[in-house]
Short mmCIF file of N, CA and C in Angstrom, two decimals:
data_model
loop_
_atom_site.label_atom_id
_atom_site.label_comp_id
_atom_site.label_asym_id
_atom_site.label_seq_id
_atom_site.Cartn_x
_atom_site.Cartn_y
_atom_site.Cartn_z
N UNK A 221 14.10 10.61 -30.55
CA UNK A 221 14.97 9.69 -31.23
C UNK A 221 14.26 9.24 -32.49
N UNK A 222 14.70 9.47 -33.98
CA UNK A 222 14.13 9.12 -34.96
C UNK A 222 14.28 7.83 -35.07
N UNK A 223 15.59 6.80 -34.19
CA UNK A 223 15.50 5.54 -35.04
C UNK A 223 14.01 5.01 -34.88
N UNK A 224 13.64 3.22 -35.41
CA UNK A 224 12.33 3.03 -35.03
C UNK A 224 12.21 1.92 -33.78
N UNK A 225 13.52 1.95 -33.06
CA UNK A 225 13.96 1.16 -31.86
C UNK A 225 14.93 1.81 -31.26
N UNK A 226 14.69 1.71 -29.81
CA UNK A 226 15.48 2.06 -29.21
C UNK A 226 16.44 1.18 -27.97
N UNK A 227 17.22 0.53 -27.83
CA UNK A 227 17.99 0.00 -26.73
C UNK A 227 18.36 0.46 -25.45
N UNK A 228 17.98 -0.17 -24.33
CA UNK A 228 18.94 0.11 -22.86
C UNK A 228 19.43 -0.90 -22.56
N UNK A 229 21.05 -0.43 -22.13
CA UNK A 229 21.59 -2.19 -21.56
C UNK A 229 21.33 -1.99 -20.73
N UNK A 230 21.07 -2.80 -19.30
CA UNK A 230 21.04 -2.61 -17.94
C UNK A 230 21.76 -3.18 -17.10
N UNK A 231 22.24 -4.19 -16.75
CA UNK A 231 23.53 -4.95 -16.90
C UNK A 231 24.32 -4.96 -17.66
N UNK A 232 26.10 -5.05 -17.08
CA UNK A 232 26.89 -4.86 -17.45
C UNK A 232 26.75 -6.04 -18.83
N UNK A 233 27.47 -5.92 -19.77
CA UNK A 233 27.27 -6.98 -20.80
C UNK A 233 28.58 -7.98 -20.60
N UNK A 234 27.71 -9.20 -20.89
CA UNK A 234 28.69 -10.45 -20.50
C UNK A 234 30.29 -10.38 -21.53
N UNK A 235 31.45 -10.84 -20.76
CA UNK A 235 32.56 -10.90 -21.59
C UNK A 235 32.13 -11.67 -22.92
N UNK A 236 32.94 -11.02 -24.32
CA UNK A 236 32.40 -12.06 -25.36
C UNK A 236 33.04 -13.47 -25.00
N UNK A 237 32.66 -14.71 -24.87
CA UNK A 237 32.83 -16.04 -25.03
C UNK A 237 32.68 -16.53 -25.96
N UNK A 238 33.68 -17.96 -26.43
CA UNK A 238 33.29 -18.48 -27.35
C UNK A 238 32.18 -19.61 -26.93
N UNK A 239 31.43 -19.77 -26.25
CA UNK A 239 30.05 -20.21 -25.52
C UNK A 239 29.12 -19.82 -26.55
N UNK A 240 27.91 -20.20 -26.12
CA UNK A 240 26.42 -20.87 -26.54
C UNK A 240 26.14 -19.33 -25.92
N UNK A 241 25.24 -18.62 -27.25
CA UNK A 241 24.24 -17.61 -26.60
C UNK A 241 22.80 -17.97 -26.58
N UNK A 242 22.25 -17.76 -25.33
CA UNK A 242 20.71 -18.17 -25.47
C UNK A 242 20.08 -17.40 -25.37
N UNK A 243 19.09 -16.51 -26.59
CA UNK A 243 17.83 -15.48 -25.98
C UNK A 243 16.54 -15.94 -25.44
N UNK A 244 16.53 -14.98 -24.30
CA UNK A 244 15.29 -15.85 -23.25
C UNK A 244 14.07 -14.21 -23.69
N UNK A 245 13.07 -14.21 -24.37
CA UNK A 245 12.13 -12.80 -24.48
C UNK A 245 11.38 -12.95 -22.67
N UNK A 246 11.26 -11.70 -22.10
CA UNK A 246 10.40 -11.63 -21.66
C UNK A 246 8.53 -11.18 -21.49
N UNK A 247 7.92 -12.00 -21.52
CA UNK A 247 6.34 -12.01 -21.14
C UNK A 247 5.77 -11.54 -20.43
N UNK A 248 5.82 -12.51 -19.49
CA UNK A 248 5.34 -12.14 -18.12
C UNK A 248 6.27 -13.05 -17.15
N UNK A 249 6.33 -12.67 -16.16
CA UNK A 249 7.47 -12.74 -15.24
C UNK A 249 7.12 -14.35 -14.73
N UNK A 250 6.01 -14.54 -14.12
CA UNK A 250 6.19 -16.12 -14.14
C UNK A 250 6.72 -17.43 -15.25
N UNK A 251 6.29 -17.06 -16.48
CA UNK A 251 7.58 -17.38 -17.59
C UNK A 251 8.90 -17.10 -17.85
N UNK A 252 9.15 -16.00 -17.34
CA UNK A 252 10.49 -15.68 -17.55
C UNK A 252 11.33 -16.46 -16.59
N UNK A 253 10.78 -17.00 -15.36
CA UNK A 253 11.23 -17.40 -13.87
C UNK A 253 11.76 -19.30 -14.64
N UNK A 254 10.65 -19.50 -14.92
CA UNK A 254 10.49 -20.56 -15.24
C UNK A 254 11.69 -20.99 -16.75
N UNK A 255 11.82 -19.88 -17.64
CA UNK A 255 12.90 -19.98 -19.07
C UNK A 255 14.47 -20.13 -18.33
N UNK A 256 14.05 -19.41 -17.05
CA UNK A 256 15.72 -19.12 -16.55
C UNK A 256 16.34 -20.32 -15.66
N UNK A 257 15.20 -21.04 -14.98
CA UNK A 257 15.43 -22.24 -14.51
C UNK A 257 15.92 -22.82 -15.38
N UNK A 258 15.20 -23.35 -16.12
CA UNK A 258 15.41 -24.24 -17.49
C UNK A 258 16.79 -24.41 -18.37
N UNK A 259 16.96 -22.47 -18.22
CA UNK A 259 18.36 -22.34 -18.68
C UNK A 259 19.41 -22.48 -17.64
N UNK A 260 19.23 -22.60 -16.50
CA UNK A 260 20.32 -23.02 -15.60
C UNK A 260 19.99 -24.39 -15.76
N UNK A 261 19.69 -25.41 -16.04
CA UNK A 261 20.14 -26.43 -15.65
C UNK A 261 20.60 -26.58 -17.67
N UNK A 262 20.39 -26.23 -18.24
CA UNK A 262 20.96 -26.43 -19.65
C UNK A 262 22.44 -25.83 -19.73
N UNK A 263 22.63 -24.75 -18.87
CA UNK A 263 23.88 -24.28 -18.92
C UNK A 263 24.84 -24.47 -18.02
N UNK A 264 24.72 -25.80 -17.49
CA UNK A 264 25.56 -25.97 -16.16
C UNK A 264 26.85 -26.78 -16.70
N UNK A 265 27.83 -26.04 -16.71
CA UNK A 265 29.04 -26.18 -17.17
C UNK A 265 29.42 -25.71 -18.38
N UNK A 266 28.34 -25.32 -19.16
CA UNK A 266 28.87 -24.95 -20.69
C UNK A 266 29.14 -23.93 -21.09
N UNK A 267 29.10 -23.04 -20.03
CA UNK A 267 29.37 -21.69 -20.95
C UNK A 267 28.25 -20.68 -21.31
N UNK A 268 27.18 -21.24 -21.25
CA UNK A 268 26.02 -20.25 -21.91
C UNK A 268 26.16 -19.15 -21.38
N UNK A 269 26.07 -18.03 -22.41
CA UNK A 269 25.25 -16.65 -22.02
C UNK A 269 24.34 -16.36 -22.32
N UNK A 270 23.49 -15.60 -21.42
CA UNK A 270 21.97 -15.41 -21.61
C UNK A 270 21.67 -14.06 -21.76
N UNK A 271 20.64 -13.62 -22.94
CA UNK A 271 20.17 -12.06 -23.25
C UNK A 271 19.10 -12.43 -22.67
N UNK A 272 18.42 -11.64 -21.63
CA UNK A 272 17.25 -11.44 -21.31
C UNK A 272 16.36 -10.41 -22.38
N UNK A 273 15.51 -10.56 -22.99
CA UNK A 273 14.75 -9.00 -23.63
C UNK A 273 13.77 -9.03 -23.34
N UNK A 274 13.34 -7.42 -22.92
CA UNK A 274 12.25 -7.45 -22.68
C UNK A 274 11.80 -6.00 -23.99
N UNK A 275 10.70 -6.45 -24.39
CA UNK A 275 10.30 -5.49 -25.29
C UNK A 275 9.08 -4.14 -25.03
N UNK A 276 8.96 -3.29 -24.67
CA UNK A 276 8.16 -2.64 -24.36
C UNK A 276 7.74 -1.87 -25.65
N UNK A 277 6.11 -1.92 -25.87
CA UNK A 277 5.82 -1.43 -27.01
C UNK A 277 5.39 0.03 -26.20
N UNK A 278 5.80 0.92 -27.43
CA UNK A 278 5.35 2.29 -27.46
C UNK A 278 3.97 2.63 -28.42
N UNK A 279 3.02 3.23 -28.12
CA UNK A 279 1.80 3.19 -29.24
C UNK A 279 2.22 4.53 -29.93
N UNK A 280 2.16 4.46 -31.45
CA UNK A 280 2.13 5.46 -31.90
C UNK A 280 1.61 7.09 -31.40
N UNK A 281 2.72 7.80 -32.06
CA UNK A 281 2.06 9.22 -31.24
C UNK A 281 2.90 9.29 -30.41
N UNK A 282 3.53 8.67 -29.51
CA UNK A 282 4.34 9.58 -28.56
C UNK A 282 5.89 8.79 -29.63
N UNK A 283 6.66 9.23 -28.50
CA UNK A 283 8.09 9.33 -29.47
C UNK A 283 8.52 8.26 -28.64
N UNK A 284 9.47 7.11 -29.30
CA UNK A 284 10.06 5.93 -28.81
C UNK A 284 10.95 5.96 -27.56
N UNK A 285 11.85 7.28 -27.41
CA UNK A 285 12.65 8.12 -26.62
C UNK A 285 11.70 8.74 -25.14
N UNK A 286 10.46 8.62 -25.47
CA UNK A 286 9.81 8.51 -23.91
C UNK A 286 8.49 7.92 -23.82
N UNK A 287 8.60 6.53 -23.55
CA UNK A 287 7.90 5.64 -23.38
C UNK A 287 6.93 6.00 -22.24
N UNK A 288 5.53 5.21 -22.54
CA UNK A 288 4.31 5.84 -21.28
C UNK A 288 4.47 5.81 -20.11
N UNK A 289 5.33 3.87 -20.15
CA UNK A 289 5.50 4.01 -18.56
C UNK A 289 7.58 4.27 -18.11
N UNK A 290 7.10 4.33 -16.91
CA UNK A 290 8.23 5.03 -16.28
C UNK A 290 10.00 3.74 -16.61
N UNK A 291 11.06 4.03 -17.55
CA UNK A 291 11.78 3.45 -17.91
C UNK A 291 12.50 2.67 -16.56
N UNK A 292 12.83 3.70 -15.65
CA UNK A 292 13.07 3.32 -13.83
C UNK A 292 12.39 1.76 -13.64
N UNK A 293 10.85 1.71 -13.99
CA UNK A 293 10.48 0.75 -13.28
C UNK A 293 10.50 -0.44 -14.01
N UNK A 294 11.08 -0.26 -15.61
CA UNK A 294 10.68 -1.18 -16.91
C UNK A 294 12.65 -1.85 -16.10
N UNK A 295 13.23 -1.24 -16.38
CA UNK A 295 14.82 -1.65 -15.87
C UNK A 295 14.87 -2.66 -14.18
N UNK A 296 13.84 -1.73 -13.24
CA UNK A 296 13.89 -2.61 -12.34
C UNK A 296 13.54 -3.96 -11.98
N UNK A 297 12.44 -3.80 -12.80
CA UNK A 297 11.83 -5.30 -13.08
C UNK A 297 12.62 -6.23 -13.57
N UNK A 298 13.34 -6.13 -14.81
CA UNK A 298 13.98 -6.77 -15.61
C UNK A 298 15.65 -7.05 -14.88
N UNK A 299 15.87 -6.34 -14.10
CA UNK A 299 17.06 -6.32 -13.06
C UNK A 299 16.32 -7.34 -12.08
N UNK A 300 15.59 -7.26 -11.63
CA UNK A 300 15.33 -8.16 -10.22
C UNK A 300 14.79 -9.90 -10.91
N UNK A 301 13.98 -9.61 -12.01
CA UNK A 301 14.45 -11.17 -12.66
C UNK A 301 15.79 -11.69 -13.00
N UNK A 302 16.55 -10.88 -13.18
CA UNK A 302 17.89 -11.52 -14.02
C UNK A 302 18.89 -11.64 -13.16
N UNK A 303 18.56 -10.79 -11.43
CA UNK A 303 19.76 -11.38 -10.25
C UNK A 303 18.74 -12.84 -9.21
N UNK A 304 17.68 -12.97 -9.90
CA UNK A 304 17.23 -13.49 -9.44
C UNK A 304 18.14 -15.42 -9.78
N UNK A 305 18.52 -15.09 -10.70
CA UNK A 305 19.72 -16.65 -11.33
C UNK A 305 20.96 -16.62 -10.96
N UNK A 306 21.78 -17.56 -10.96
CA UNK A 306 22.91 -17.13 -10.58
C UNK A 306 23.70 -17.26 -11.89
N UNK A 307 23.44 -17.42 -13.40
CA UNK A 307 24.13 -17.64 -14.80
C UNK A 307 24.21 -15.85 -14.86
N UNK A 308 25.17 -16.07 -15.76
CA UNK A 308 26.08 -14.62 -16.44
C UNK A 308 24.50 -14.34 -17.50
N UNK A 309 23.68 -13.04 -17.32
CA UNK A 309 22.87 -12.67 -17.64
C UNK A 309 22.94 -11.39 -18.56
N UNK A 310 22.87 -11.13 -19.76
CA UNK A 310 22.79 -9.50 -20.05
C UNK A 310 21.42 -9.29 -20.43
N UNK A 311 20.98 -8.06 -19.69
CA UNK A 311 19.37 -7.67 -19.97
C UNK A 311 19.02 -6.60 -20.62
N UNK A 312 18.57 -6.59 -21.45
CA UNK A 312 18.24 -5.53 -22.25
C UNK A 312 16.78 -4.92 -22.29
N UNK A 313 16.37 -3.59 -22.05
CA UNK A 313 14.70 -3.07 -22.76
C UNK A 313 14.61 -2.61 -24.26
N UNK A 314 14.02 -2.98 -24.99
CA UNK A 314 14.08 -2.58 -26.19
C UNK A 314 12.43 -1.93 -26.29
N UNK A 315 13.21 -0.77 -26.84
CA UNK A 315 11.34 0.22 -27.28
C UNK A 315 11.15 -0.01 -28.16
N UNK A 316 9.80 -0.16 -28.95
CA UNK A 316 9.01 -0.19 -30.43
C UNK A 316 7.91 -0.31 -30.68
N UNK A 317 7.61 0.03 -31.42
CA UNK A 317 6.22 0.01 -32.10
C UNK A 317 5.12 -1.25 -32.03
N UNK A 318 5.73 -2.55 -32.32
CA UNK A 318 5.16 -3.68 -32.49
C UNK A 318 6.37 -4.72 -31.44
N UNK A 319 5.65 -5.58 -30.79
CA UNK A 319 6.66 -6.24 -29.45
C UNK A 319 7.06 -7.46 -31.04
N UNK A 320 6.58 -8.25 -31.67
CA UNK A 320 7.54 -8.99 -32.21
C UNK A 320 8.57 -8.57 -32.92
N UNK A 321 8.62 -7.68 -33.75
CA UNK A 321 8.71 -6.82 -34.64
C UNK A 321 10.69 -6.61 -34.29
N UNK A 322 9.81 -5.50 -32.72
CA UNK A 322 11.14 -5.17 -31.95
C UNK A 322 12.20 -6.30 -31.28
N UNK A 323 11.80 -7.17 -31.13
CA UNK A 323 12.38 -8.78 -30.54
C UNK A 323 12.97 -9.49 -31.82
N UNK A 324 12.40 -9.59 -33.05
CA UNK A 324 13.29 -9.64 -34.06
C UNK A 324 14.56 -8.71 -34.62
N UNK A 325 14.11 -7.77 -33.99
CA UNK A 325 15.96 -6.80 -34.82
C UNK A 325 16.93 -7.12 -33.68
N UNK A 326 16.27 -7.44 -32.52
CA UNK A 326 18.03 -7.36 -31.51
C UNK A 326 18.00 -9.21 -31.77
N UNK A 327 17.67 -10.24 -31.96
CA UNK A 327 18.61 -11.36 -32.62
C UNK A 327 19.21 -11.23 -34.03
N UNK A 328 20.43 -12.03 -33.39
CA UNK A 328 21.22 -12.32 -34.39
C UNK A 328 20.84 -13.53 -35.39
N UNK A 329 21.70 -13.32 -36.53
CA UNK A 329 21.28 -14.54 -37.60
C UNK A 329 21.56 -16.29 -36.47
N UNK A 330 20.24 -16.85 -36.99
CA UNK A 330 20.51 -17.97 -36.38
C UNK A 330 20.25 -18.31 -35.53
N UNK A 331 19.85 -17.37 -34.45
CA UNK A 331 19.83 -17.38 -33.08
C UNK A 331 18.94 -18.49 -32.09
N UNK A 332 20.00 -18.62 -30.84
CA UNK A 332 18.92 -19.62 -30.23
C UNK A 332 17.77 -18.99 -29.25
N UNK A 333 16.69 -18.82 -29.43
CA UNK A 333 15.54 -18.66 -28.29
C UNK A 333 15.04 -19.49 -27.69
N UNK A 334 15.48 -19.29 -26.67
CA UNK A 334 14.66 -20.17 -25.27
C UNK A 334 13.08 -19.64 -24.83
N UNK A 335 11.80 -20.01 -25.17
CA UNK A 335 10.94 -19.96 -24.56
C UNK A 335 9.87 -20.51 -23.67
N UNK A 336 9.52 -19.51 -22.50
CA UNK A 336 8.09 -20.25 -21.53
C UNK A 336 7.10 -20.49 -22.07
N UNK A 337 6.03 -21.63 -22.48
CA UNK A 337 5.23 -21.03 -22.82
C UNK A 337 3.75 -21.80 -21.82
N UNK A 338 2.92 -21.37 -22.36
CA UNK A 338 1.64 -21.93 -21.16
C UNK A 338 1.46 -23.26 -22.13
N UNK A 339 1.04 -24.28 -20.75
CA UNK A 339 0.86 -25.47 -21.63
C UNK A 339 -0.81 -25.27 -22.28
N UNK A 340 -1.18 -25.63 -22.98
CA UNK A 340 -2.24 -25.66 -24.02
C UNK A 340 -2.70 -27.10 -25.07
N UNK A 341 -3.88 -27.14 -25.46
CA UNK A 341 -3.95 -28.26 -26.20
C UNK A 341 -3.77 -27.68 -27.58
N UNK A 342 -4.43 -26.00 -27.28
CA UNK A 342 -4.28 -25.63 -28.35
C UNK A 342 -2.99 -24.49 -28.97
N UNK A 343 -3.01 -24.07 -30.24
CA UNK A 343 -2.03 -23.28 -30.56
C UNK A 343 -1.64 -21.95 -30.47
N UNK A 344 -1.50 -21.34 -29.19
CA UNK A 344 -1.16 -20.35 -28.83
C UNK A 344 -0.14 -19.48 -29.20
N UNK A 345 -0.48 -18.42 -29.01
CA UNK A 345 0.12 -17.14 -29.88
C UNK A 345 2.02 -16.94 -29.84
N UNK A 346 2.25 -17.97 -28.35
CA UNK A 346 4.02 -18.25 -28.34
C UNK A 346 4.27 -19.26 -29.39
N UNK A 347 3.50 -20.15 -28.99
CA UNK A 347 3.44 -21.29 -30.01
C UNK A 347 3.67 -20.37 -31.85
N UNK A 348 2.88 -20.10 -32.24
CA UNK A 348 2.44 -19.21 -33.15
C UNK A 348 4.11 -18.14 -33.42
N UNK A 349 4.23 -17.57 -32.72
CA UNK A 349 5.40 -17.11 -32.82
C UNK A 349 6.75 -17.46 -32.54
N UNK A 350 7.01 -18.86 -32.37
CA UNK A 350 8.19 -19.79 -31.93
C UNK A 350 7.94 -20.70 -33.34
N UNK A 351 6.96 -20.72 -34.15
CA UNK A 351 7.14 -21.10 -35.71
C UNK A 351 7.65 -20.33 -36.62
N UNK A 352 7.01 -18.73 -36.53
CA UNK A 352 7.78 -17.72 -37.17
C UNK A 352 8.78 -17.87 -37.01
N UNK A 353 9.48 -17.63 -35.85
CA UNK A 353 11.54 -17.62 -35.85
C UNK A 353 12.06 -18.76 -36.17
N UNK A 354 11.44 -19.96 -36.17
CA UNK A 354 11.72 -21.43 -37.37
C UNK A 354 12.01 -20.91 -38.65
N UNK A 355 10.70 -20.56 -38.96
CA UNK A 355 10.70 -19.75 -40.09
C UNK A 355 11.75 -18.81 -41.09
N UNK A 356 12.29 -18.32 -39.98
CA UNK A 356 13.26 -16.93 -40.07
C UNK A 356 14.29 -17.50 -39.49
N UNK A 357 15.01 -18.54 -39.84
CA UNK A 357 16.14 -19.24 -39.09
C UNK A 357 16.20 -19.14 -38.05
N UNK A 358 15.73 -19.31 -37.49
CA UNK A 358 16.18 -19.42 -35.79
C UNK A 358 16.05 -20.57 -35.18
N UNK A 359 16.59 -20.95 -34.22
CA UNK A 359 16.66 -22.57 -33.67
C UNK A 359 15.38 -21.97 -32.10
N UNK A 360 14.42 -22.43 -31.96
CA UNK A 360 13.53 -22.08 -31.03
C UNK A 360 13.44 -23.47 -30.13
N UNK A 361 13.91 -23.35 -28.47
CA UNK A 361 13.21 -24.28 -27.56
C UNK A 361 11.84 -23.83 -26.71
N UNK A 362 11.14 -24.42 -26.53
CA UNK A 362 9.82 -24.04 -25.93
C UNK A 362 10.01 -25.23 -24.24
N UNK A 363 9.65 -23.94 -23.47
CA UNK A 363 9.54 -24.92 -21.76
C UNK A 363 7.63 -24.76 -22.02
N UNK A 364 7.22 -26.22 -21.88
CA UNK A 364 5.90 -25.86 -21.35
C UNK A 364 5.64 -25.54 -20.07
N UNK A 365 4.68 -24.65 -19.40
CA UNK A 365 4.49 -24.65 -17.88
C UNK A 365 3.23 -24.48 -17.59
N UNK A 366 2.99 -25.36 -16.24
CA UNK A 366 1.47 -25.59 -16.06
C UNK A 366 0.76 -24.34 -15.50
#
């Protein structure tokens, strides 16, 4: 595949609503557990839909179209977090080169991101990258977790 990203939906994709979309990135799975809580009790009654993404970087040299590790197990993972809620979820894997990089082309202008991040005194690299998408219009919430 020449593009320089590639998409899988894995779940069916939510009906369009005129509702609140919230992108939740995935990390690591004890954050992700923790963004989706957060977003169930923010979305209780309103409508929200939630993009799960998870970004899997590919290292240069092999081709975006077959990633190192096995796509089966990148989908299952990301499936067993997202029935793990009971909110209308669409989950996506996105392949690329660079994980922020690739997490910036699938939001939309504006977009809201919901993130986990580790609590810290200091300024950590979510932190760090939840200023960028300020930056780049985006409306960013941060869950701290201990």
């Amino acid at each position: 595949m020449k593009n320089k990203m590639a998409a899988q939906q894995l779940l069916a994709p939510a009906a369009v609503s005129t509702g609140l979309q919230v992108v939740i990135p995935h990390r690591k799975p004890e954050l992700t557990r923790a963004a989706l809580k957060y977003a169930a009790g923010l979305a209780d009654g309103l409508g929200v839909r939630l993009r799960l993404i998870d970004v899997h970087v590919v290292p240069y040299g092999v081709p975006l179209d077959m990633p190192t590790v096995n796509p089966k197990h990148i989908t299952r993972r990301l499936r067993n977090l997202a029935q793990e809620s009971t909110l209308d979820i669409s989950a996506e894997v996105v392949y690329a080169r660079d994980w922020e990089q690739g997490f910036r082309r699938v939001l939309g202008p504006g977009s809201l991101v919901l993130m986990a991040i580790q609590r810290a005194w200091w300024r950590t690299s979510e932190k760090r990258l939840a200023a960028r998408l300020r930056k780049l219009g985006h409306q960013v919430i941060w869950v701290e977790c201990s």
